[in-house]
PDB file of C-alpha atoms in Angstrom:
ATOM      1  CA  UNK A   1       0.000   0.000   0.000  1.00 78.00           C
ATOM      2  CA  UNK A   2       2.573   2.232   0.847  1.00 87.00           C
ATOM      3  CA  UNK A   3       4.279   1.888  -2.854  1.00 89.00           C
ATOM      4  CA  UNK A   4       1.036   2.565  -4.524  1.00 92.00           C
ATOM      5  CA  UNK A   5       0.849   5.903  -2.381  1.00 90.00           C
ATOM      6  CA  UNK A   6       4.390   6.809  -3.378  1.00 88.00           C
ATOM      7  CA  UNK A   7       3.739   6.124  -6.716  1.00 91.00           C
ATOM      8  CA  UNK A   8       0.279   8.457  -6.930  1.00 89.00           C
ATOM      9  CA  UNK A   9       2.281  10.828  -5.032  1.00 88.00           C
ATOM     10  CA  UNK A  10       5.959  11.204  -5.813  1.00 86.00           C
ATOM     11  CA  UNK A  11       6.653  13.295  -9.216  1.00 85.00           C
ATOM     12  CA  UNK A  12       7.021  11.473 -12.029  1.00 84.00           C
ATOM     13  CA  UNK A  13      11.124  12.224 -12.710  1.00 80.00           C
ATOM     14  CA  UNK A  14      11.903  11.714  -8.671  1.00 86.00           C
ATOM     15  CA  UNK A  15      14.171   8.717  -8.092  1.00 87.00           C
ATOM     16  CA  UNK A  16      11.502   7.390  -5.407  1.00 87.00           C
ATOM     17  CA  UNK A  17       9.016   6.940  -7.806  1.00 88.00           C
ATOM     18  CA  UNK A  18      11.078   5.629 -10.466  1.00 90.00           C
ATOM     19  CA  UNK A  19      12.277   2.771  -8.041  1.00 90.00           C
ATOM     20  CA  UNK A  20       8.891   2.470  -7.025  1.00 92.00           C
ATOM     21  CA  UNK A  21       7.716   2.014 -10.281  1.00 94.00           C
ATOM     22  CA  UNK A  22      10.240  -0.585 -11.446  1.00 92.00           C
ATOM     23  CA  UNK A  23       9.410  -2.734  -7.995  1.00 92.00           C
ATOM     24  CA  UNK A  24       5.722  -2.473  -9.002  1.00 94.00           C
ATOM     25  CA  UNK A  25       5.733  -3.581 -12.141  1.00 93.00           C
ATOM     26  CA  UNK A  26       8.284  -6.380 -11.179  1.00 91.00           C
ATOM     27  CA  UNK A  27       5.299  -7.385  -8.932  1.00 92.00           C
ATOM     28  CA  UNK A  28       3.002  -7.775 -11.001  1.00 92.00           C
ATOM     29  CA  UNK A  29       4.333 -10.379 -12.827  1.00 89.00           C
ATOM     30  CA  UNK A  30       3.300 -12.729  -9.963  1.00 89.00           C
ATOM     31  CA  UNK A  31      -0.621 -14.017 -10.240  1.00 86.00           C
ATOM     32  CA  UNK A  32      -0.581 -13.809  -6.629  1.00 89.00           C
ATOM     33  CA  UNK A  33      -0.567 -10.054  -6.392  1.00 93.00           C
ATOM     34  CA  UNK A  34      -2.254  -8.787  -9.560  1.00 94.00           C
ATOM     35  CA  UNK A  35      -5.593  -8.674  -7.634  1.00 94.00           C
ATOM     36  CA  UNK A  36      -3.912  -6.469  -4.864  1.00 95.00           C
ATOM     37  CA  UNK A  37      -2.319  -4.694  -6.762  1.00 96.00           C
ATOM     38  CA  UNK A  38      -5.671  -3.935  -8.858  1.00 97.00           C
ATOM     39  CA  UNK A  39      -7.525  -3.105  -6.134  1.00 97.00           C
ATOM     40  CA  UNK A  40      -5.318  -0.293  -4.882  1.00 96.00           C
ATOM     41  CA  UNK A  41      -6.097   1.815  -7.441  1.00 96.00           C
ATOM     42  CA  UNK A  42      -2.865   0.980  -9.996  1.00 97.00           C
ATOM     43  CA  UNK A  43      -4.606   0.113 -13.092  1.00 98.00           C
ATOM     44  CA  UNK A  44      -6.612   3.770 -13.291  1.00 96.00           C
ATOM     45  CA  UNK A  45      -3.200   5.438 -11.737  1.00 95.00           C
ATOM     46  CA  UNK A  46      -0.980   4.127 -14.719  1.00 96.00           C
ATOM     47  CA  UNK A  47      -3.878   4.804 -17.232  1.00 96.00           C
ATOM     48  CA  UNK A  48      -3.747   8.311 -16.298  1.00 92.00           C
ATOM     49  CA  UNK A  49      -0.231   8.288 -16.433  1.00 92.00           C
ATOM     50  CA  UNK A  50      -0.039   7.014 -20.041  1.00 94.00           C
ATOM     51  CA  UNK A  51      -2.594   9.279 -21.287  1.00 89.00           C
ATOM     52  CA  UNK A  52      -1.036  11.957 -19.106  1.00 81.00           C
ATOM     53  CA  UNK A  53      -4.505  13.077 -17.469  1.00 54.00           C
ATOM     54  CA  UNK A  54      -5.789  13.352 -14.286  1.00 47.00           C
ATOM     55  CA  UNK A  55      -5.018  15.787 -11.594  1.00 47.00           C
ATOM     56  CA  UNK A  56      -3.392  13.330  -9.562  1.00 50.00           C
ATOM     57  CA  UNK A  57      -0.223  13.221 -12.129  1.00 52.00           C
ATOM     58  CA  UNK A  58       2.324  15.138 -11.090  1.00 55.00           C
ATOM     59  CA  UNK A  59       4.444  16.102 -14.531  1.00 60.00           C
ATOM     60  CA  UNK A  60       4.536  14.471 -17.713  1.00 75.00           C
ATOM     61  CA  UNK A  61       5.527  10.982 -17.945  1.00 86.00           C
ATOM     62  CA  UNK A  62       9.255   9.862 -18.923  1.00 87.00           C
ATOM     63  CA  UNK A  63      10.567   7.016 -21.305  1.00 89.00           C
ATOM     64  CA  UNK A  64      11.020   5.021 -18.262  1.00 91.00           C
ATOM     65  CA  UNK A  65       7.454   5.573 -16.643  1.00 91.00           C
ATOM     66  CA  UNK A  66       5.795   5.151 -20.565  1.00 93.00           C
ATOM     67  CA  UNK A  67       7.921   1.873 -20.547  1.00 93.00           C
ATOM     68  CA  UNK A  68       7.539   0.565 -17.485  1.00 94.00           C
ATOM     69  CA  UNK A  69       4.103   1.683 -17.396  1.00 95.00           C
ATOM     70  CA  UNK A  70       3.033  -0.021 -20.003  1.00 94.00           C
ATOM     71  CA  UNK A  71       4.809  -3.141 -19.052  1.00 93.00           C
ATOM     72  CA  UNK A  72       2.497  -2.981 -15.418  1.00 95.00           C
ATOM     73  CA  UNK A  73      -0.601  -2.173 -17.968  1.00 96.00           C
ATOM     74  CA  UNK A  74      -0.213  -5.464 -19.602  1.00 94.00           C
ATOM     75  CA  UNK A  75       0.387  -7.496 -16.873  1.00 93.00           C
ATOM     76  CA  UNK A  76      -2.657  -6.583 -14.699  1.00 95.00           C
ATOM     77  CA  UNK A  77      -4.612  -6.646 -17.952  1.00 95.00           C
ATOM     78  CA  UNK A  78      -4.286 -10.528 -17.708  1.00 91.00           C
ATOM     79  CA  UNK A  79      -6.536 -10.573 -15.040  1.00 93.00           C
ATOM     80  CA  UNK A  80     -10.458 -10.189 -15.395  1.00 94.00           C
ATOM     81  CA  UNK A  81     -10.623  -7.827 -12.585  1.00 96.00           C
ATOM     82  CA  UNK A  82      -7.987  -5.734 -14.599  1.00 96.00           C
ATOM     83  CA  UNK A  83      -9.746  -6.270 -17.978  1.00 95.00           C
ATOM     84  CA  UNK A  84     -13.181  -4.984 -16.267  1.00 95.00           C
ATOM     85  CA  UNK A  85     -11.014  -1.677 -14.832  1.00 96.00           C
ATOM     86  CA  UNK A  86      -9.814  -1.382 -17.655  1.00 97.00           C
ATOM     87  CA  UNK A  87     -13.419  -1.534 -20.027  1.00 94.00           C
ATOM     88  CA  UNK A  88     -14.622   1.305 -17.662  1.00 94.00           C
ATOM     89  CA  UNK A  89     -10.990   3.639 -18.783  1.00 95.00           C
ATOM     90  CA  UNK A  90     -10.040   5.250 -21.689  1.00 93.00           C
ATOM     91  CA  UNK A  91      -7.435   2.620 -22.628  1.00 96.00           C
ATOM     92  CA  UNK A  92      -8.478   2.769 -26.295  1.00 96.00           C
ATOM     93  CA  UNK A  93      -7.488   6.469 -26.643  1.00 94.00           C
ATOM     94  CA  UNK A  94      -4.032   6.124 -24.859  1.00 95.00           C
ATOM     95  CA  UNK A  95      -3.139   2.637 -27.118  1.00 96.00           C
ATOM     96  CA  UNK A  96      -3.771   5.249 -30.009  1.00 95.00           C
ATOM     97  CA  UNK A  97      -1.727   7.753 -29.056  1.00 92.00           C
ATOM     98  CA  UNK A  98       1.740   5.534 -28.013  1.00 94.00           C
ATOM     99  CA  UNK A  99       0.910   2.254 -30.603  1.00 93.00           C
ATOM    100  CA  UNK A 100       3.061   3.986 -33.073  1.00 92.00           C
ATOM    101  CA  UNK A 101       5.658   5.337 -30.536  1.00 91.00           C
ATOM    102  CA  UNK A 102       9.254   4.976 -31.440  1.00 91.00           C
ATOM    103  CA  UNK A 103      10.260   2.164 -28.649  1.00 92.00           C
ATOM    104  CA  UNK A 104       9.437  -0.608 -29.704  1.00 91.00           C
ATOM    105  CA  UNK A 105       8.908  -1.922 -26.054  1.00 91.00           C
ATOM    106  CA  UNK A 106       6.423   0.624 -25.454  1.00 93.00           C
ATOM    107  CA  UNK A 107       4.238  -0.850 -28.791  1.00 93.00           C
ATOM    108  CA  UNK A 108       4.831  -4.385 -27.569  1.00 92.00           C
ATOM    109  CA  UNK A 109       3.471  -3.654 -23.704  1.00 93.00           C
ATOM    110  CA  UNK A 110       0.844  -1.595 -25.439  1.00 95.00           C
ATOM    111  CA  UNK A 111      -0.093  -4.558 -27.989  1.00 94.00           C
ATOM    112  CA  UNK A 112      -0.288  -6.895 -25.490  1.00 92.00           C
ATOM    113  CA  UNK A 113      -2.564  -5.148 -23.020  1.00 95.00           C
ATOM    114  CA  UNK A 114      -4.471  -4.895 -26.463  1.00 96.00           C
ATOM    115  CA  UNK A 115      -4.274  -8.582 -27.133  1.00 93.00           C
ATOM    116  CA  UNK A 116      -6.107  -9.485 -23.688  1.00 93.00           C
ATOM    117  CA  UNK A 117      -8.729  -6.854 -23.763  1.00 96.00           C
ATOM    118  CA  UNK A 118      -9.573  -7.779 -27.291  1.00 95.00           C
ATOM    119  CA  UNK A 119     -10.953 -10.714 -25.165  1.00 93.00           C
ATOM    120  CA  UNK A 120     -13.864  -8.985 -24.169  1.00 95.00           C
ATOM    121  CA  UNK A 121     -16.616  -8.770 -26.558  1.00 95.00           C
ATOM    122  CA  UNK A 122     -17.686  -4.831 -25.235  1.00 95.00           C
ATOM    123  CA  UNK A 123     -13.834  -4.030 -25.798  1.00 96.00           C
ATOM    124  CA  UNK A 124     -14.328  -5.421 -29.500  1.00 96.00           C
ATOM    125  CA  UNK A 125     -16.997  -3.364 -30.883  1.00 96.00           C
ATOM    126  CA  UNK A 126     -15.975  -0.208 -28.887  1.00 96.00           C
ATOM    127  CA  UNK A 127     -12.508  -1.047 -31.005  1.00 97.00           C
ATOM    128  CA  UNK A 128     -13.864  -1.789 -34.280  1.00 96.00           C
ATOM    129  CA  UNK A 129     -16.596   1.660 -34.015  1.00 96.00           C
ATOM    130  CA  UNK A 130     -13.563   3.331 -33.075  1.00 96.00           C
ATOM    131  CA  UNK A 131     -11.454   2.533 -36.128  1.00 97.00           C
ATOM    132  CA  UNK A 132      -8.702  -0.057 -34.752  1.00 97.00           C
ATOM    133  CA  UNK A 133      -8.654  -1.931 -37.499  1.00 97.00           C
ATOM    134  CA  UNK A 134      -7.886   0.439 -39.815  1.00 97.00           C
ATOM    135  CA  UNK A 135      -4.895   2.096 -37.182  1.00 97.00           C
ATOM    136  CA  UNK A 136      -3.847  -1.679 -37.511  1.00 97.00           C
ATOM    137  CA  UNK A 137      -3.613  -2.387 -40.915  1.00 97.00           C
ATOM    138  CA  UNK A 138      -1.914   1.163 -40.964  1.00 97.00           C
ATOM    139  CA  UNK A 139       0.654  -0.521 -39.081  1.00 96.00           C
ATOM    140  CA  UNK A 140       1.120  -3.752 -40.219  1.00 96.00           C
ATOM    141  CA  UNK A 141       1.912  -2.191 -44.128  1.00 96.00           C
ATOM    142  CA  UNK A 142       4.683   0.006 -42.153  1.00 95.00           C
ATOM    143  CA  UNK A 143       6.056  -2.580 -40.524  1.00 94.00           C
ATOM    144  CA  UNK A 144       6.077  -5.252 -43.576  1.00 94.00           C
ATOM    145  CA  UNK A 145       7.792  -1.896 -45.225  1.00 95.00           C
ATOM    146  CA  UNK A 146      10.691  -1.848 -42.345  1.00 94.00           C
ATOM    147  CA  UNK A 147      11.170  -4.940 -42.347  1.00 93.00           C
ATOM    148  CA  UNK A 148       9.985  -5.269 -38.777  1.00 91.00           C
ATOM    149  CA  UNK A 149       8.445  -9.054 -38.718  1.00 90.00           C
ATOM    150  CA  UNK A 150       8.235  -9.017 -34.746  1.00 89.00           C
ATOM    151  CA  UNK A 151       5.680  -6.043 -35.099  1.00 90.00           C
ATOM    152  CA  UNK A 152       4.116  -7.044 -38.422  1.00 92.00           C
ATOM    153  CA  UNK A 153       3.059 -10.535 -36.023  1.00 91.00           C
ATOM    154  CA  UNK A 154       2.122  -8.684 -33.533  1.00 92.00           C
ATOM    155  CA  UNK A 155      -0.221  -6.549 -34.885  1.00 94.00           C
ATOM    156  CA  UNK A 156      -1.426  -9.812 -37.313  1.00 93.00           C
ATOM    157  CA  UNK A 157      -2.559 -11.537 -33.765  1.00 91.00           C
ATOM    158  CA  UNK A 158      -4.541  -8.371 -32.903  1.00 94.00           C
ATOM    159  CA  UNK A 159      -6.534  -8.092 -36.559  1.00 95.00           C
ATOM    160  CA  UNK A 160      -7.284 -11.773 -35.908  1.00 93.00           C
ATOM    161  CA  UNK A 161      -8.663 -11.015 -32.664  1.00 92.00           C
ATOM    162  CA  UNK A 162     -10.444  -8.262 -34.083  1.00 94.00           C
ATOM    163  CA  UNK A 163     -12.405 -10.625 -36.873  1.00 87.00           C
ATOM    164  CA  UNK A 164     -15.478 -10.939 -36.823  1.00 74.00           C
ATOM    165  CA  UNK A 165     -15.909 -14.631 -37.954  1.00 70.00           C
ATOM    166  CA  UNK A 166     -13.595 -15.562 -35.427  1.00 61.00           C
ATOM    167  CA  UNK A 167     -15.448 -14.018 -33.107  1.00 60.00           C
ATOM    168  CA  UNK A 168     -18.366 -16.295 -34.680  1.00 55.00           C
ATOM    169  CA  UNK A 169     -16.304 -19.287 -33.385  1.00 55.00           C
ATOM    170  CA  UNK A 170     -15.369 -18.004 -29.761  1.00 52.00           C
ATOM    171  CA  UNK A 171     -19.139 -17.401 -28.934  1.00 55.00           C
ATOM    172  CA  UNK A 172     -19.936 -20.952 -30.669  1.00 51.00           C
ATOM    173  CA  UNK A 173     -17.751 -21.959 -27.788  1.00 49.00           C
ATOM    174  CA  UNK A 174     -19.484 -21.520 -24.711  1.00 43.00           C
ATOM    175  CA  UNK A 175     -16.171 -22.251 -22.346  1.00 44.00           C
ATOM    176  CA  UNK A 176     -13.794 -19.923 -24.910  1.00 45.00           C
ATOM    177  CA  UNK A 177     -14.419 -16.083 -23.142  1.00 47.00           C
ATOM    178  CA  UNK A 178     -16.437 -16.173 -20.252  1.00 43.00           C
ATOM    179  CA  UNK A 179     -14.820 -13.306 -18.731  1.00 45.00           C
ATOM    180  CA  UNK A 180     -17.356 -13.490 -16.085  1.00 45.00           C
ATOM    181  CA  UNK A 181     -15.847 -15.682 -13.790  1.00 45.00           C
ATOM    182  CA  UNK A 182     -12.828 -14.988 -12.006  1.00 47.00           C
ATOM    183  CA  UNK A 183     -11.097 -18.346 -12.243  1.00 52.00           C
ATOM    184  CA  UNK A 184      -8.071 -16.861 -13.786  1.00 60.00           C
ATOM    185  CA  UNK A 185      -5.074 -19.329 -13.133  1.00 54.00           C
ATOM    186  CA  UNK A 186      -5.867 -21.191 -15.468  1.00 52.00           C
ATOM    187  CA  UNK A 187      -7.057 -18.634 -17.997  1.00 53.00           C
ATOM    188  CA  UNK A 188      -4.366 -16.170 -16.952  1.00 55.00           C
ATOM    189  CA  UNK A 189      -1.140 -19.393 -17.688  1.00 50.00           C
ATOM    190  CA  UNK A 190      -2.942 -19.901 -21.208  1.00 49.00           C
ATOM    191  CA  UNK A 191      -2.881 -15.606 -22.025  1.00 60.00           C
ATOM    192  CA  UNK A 192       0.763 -15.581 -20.819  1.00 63.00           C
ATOM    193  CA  UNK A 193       1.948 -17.918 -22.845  1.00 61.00           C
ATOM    194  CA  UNK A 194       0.418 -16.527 -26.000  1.00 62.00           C
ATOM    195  CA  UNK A 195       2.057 -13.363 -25.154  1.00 61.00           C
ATOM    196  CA  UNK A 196       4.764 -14.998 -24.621  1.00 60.00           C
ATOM    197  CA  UNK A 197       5.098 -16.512 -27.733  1.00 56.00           C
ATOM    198  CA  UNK A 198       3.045 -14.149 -30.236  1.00 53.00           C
ATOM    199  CA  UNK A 199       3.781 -11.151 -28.601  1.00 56.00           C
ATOM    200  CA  UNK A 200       7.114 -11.367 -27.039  1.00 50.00           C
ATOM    201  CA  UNK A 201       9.075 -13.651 -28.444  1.00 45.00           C
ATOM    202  CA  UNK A 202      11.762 -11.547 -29.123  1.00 46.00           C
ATOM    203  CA  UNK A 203      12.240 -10.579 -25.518  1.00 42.00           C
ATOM    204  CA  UNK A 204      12.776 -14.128 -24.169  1.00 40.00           C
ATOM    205  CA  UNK A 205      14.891 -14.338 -21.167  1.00 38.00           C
ATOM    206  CA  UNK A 206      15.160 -10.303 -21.311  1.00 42.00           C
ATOM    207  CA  UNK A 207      14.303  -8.917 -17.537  1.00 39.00           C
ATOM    208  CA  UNK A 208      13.840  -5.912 -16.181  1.00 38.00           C
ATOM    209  CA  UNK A 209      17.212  -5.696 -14.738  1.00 40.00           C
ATOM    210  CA  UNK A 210      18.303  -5.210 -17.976  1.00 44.00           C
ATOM    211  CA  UNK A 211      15.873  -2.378 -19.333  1.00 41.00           C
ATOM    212  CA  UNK A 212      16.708  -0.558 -15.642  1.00 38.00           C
ATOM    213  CA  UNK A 213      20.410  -0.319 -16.950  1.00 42.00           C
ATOM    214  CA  UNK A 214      20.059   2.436 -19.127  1.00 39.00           C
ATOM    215  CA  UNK A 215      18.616   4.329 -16.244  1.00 37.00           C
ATOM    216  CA  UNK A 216      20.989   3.036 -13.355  1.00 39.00           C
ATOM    217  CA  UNK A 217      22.558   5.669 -11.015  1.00 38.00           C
ATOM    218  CA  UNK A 218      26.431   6.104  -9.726  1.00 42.00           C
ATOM    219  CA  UNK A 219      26.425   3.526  -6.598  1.00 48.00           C
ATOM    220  CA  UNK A 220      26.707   5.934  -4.498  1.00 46.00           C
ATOM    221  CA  UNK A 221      23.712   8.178  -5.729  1.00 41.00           C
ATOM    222  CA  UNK A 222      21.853   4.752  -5.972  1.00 43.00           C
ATOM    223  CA  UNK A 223      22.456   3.593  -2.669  1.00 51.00           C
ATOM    224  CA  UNK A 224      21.303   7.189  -1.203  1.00 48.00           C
ATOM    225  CA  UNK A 225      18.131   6.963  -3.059  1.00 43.00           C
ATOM    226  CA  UNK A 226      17.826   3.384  -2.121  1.00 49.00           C
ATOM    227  CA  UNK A 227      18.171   4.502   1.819  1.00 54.00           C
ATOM    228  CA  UNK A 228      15.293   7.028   0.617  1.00 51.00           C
ATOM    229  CA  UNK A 229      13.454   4.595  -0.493  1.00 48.00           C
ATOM    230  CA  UNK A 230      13.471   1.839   2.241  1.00 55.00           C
ATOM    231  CA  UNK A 231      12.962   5.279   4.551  1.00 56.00           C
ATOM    232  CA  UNK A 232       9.639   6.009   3.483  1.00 48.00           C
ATOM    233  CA  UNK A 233       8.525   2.054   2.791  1.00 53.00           C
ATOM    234  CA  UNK A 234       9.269   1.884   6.943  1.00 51.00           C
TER     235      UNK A 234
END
C-alpha cells in the first residue's frame, strides 16, 4: 500500500518513484498479487499516467514511466478484474496515441494489453466503431515496409482477434471467453503464454534488470536513493 501511495504521489522524474515504479511492475508479474495490486487503485493510476490526465499526475511521464508503465498495464490486464477496470478507462485512446511510438517496447506492452482486452466482446466493438482496425492495418503495411516481422506478427494476432468470424467461433464456444468468472489461473497461464510466444518472443529471457540499466545511477547516488526509499517504505 505504501508503494502505490508513493507512486500516486511522488513526481514522475523523482528517483523514489522511479524505483517504485520498477518494484511495481516487477510485482506484477506474480498471479498472486495482480488482484492487490488492482484493487489499490494501480490500473486507473498508470492509465492516467499514459494518457497523461488526471489531476493526480504530477508532470509528464518519462521514457522510463511510458515503458515501465506499459509493461504494469499489460500485466494486470491478464486478469479479469484488470480487464473490467480497464473496459470502464479510456485505454483505447491512450493505445492510439503511443501504438506507433518509437520504442518498440512501449508498442509491444501496449499490444499486449491490447491482445487481452480484445478478449472482451464490449472491448471489441468499442474497437472496431472506433477505427482499430484500420490504425492496424496502418501498421502492419509500415512494418512489412521496415522490415519489422516481430511487429508485423504482432499486430497480425490483434486483426485476428479483431475478426469478426472468429469471433463467430469463440461465442460458438461456450467455455472460450467467459470473462465473467474470475477463475483466472488457469485462464491467466494460457494468455501468458500466448504473449509470450506471439507477442514477445523476441524478448525471451530479457528482464527488467536489464531495461533498468540504461537508467541506473552512480552507486553511491543509488544507494542514497535506495536509503530514501526503504525510509519512506518503513
Amino acid at each position: 500500500e505504501k508503494m502505490a501511495q508513493l507512486l500516486k504521489e511522488q513526481p514522475l522524474d523523482s528517483a523514489l518513484h522511479t524505483q517504485a515504479l520498477a518494484a511495481m511492475q516487477r510485482l506484477s508479474l506474480r498471479r498472486t498479487l495482480q488482484d492487490r495490486i488492482i484493487e489499490l487503485g494501480i490500473v486507473e493510476w498508470v492509465v492516467g499516467v499514459l494518457g497523461w490526465q488526471g489531476e493526480a499526475i504530477h508532470g509528464a511521464p518519462s521514457e522510463f514511466s511510458l515503458e515501465f508503465g506499459s509493461a504494469l498495464l499489460m500485466n494486470l490486464a491478464l486478469r479479469t478484474a484488470g480487464k473490467r477496470k480497464c473496459a470502464d478507462l479510456d485505454v483505447l485512446s491512450v493505445a492510439f496515441s503511443l501504438v506507433e511510438h518509437w520504442n518498440p517496447q512501449i508498442r509491444t506492452h501496449i499490444n499486449g494489453t491490447l491482445y487481452s482486452l480484445l478478449a472482451l466482446p464490449s472491448f471489441r466493438a468499442s474497437a472496431r466503431r472506433a477505427g482499430l482496425e484500420g490504425v492496424l492495418r496502418a501498421l502492419y503495411g509500415q512494418s512489412k515496409r521496415a522490415g519489422d516481422d516481430i511487429s508485423a506478427r504482432q499486430v497480425e494476432y490483434l486483426l485476428d482477434k479483431l475478426d469478426p468470424e472468429a469471433e463467430d467461433e469463440r461465442e460458438a464456444d461456450p467455455g472460450a471467453e467467459s470473462g465473467e468468472d474470475d477463475e483466472d489461473d488457469d485462464e491467466n497461464f494460457l494468455e501468458e503464454e500466448e504473449l509470450a510466444g506471439l507477442l514477445l518472443g523476441d524478448r525471451s529471457g530479457h528482464s527488467a534488470e536489464e531495461d533498468l540499466r540504461g537508467f541506473l545511477a552512480t552507486p553511491a547516488v543509488a544507494e542514497a536513493q535506495g536509503r530514501e526509499f526503504r525510509a519512506f517504505l518503513a
